[in-house]
Amino acid sequence: MTLALTWLVLIFIGLAGGIAVGSGMVAFLVVLDIIPRLAQITGSYKQIRKYEGAVVLGSLFFTITDLFDQSFALFPMSAALFGLFAGRFVGMLGRRTDRGH
């Protein structure tokens, strides 16, 4: 009985944590209008469905990668390349869209 109760508690904590993180991600994307804002900044609003699909596929890929404890051997400068793309993303988020002021 104790082992079954332990497993039920662990399952509940895992599901609750997943729901909390997933809700935070959805709130970040929807409430703050991240994807439409990036499409507006880059002038590619017609491609917004592709951006949304890329976010969903990226989330699924990294969830599965984390779930099955996968690791990838990348070249030594891959961290710098990732940092470059992450910096560009953050830079686009911080860019002002009202250029007239």
PDB file of C-alpha atoms in Angstrom:
ATOM      1  CA  MET A   1       0.000   0.000   0.000  1.00  0.00           C
ATOM      2  CA  THR A   2       2.785   2.415   0.812  1.00  0.00           C
ATOM      3  CA  LEU A   3       4.529   1.839  -2.528  1.00  0.00           C
ATOM      4  CA  ALA A   4       1.305   2.442  -4.447  1.00  0.00           C
ATOM      5  CA  LEU A   5       0.630   5.619  -2.477  1.00  0.00           C
ATOM      6  CA  THR A   6       4.186   6.816  -3.177  1.00  0.00           C
ATOM      7  CA  TRP A   7       3.706   6.251  -6.908  1.00  0.00           C
ATOM      8  CA  LEU A   8       0.368   8.078  -6.894  1.00  0.00           C
ATOM      9  CA  VAL A   9       1.928  11.068  -5.139  1.00  0.00           C
ATOM     10  CA  LEU A  10       4.834  11.104  -7.602  1.00  0.00           C
ATOM     11  CA  ILE A  11       2.454  10.908 -10.568  1.00  0.00           C
ATOM     12  CA  PHE A  12       0.354  13.736  -9.153  1.00  0.00           C
ATOM     13  CA  ILE A  13       3.404  15.948  -8.531  1.00  0.00           C
ATOM     14  CA  GLY A  14       4.748  15.249 -12.025  1.00  0.00           C
ATOM     15  CA  LEU A  15       1.458  16.035 -13.729  1.00  0.00           C
ATOM     16  CA  ALA A  16       0.919  19.155 -11.623  1.00  0.00           C
ATOM     17  CA  GLY A  17       4.405  20.408 -12.447  1.00  0.00           C
ATOM     18  CA  GLY A  18       3.894  19.732 -16.159  1.00  0.00           C
ATOM     19  CA  ILE A  19       0.578  21.549 -16.172  1.00  0.00           C
ATOM     20  CA  ALA A  20       2.099  24.521 -14.345  1.00  0.00           C
ATOM     21  CA  VAL A  21       5.029  24.809 -16.750  1.00  0.00           C
ATOM     22  CA  GLY A  22       2.812  24.295 -19.798  1.00  0.00           C
ATOM     23  CA  SER A  23       0.403  26.944 -18.583  1.00  0.00           C
ATOM     24  CA  GLY A  24       3.264  29.365 -18.076  1.00  0.00           C
ATOM     25  CA  MET A  25       4.505  28.755 -21.619  1.00  0.00           C
ATOM     26  CA  VAL A  26       1.038  29.297 -23.078  1.00  0.00           C
ATOM     27  CA  ALA A  27       0.573  32.456 -21.019  1.00  0.00           C
ATOM     28  CA  PHE A  28       3.954  33.738 -22.213  1.00  0.00           C
ATOM     29  CA  LEU A  29       3.076  33.175 -25.853  1.00  0.00           C
ATOM     30  CA  VAL A  30      -0.592  34.191 -25.815  1.00  0.00           C
ATOM     31  CA  VAL A  31      -0.906  36.974 -23.262  1.00  0.00           C
ATOM     32  CA  LEU A  32       2.267  38.761 -24.286  1.00  0.00           C
ATOM     33  CA  ASP A  33       1.638  38.174 -28.031  1.00  0.00           C
ATOM     34  CA  ILE A  34       5.198  37.005 -28.591  1.00  0.00           C
ATOM     35  CA  ILE A  35       4.704  35.285 -31.955  1.00  0.00           C
ATOM     36  CA  PRO A  36       2.577  38.031 -33.579  1.00  0.00           C
ATOM     37  CA  ARG A  37       5.008  40.669 -32.305  1.00  0.00           C
ATOM     38  CA  LEU A  38       7.997  38.867 -33.806  1.00  0.00           C
ATOM     39  CA  ALA A  39       6.099  38.451 -37.082  1.00  0.00           C
ATOM     40  CA  GLN A  40       5.314  42.181 -37.069  1.00  0.00           C
ATOM     41  CA  ILE A  41       8.913  43.164 -36.355  1.00  0.00           C
ATOM     42  CA  THR A  42      10.313  40.950 -39.102  1.00  0.00           C
ATOM     43  CA  GLY A  43       7.571  41.888 -41.570  1.00  0.00           C
ATOM     44  CA  SER A  44       6.600  38.271 -42.136  1.00  0.00           C
ATOM     45  CA  TYR A  45       3.081  38.160 -40.746  1.00  0.00           C
ATOM     46  CA  LYS A  46       1.998  35.794 -43.535  1.00  0.00           C
ATOM     47  CA  GLN A  47       4.318  33.150 -42.077  1.00  0.00           C
ATOM     48  CA  ILE A  48       2.766  33.219 -38.585  1.00  0.00           C
ATOM     49  CA  ARG A  49       1.384  29.655 -38.851  1.00  0.00           C
ATOM     50  CA  LYS A  50       4.898  28.393 -39.560  1.00  0.00           C
ATOM     51  CA  TYR A  51       6.200  30.234 -36.485  1.00  0.00           C
ATOM     52  CA  GLU A  52       3.489  28.699 -34.330  1.00  0.00           C
ATOM     53  CA  GLY A  53       4.212  25.262 -35.743  1.00  0.00           C
ATOM     54  CA  ALA A  54       7.921  25.709 -35.062  1.00  0.00           C
ATOM     55  CA  VAL A  55       7.198  26.600 -31.431  1.00  0.00           C
ATOM     56  CA  VAL A  56       4.970  23.543 -30.987  1.00  0.00           C
ATOM     57  CA  LEU A  57       7.443  21.191 -32.691  1.00  0.00           C
ATOM     58  CA  GLY A  58      10.335  22.629 -30.682  1.00  0.00           C
ATOM     59  CA  SER A  59       8.423  22.165 -27.447  1.00  0.00           C
ATOM     60  CA  LEU A  60       7.550  18.566 -28.345  1.00  0.00           C
ATOM     61  CA  PHE A  61      11.117  17.785 -29.424  1.00  0.00           C
ATOM     62  CA  PHE A  62      12.714  19.095 -26.256  1.00  0.00           C
ATOM     63  CA  THR A  63      10.035  17.491 -24.068  1.00  0.00           C
ATOM     64  CA  ILE A  64      10.687  14.083 -25.634  1.00  0.00           C
ATOM     65  CA  THR A  65      14.442  14.658 -25.475  1.00  0.00           C
ATOM     66  CA  ASP A  66      14.208  15.448 -21.765  1.00  0.00           C
ATOM     67  CA  LEU A  67      11.743  12.639 -21.032  1.00  0.00           C
ATOM     68  CA  PHE A  68      13.957   9.946 -22.551  1.00  0.00           C
ATOM     69  CA  ASP A  69      17.196  11.551 -21.268  1.00  0.00           C
ATOM     70  CA  GLN A  70      18.710  11.960 -24.727  1.00  0.00           C
ATOM     71  CA  SER A  71      21.976  13.750 -25.315  1.00  0.00           C
ATOM     72  CA  PHE A  72      23.593  14.966 -28.506  1.00  0.00           C
ATOM     73  CA  ALA A  73      27.280  15.278 -29.273  1.00  0.00           C
ATOM     74  CA  LEU A  74      27.637  18.655 -30.945  1.00  0.00           C
ATOM     75  CA  PHE A  75      30.673  20.476 -32.260  1.00  0.00           C
ATOM     76  CA  PRO A  76      32.606  22.631 -29.781  1.00  0.00           C
ATOM     77  CA  MET A  77      31.260  25.998 -30.965  1.00  0.00           C
ATOM     78  CA  SER A  78      27.608  24.897 -30.815  1.00  0.00           C
ATOM     79  CA  ALA A  79      27.086  26.725 -27.508  1.00  0.00           C
ATOM     80  CA  ALA A  80      28.281  29.961 -29.101  1.00  0.00           C
ATOM     81  CA  LEU A  81      25.972  29.433 -32.076  1.00  0.00           C
ATOM     82  CA  PHE A  82      23.028  28.754 -29.785  1.00  0.00           C
ATOM     83  CA  GLY A  83      23.889  31.878 -27.775  1.00  0.00           C
ATOM     84  CA  LEU A  84      23.950  33.943 -30.960  1.00  0.00           C
ATOM     85  CA  PHE A  85      20.453  32.816 -31.956  1.00  0.00           C
ATOM     86  CA  ALA A  86      19.114  33.230 -28.417  1.00  0.00           C
ATOM     87  CA  GLY A  87      20.563  36.737 -28.278  1.00  0.00           C
ATOM     88  CA  ARG A  88      18.936  37.667 -31.573  1.00  0.00           C
ATOM     89  CA  PHE A  89      15.593  36.389 -30.264  1.00  0.00           C
ATOM     90  CA  VAL A  90      15.861  38.444 -27.079  1.00  0.00           C
ATOM     91  CA  GLY A  91      17.015  41.450 -29.091  1.00  0.00           C
ATOM     92  CA  MET A  92      13.966  41.243 -31.337  1.00  0.00           C
ATOM     93  CA  LEU A  93      11.692  41.032 -28.302  1.00  0.00           C
ATOM     94  CA  GLY A  94      13.224  44.165 -26.840  1.00  0.00           C
ATOM     95  CA  ARG A  95      13.140  46.132 -30.089  1.00  0.00           C
ATOM     96  CA  ARG A  96      10.619  48.936 -30.184  1.00  0.00           C
ATOM     97  CA  THR A  97       7.921  48.598 -32.797  1.00  0.00           C
ATOM     98  CA  ASP A  98       6.844  52.255 -32.768  1.00  0.00           C
ATOM     99  CA  ARG A  99       9.720  53.748 -34.746  1.00  0.00           C
ATOM    100  CA  GLY A 100       8.194  57.203 -34.903  1.00  0.00           C
ATOM    101  CA  HIS A 101       8.951  58.034 -31.238  1.00  0.00           C
TER     102      HIS A 101
END
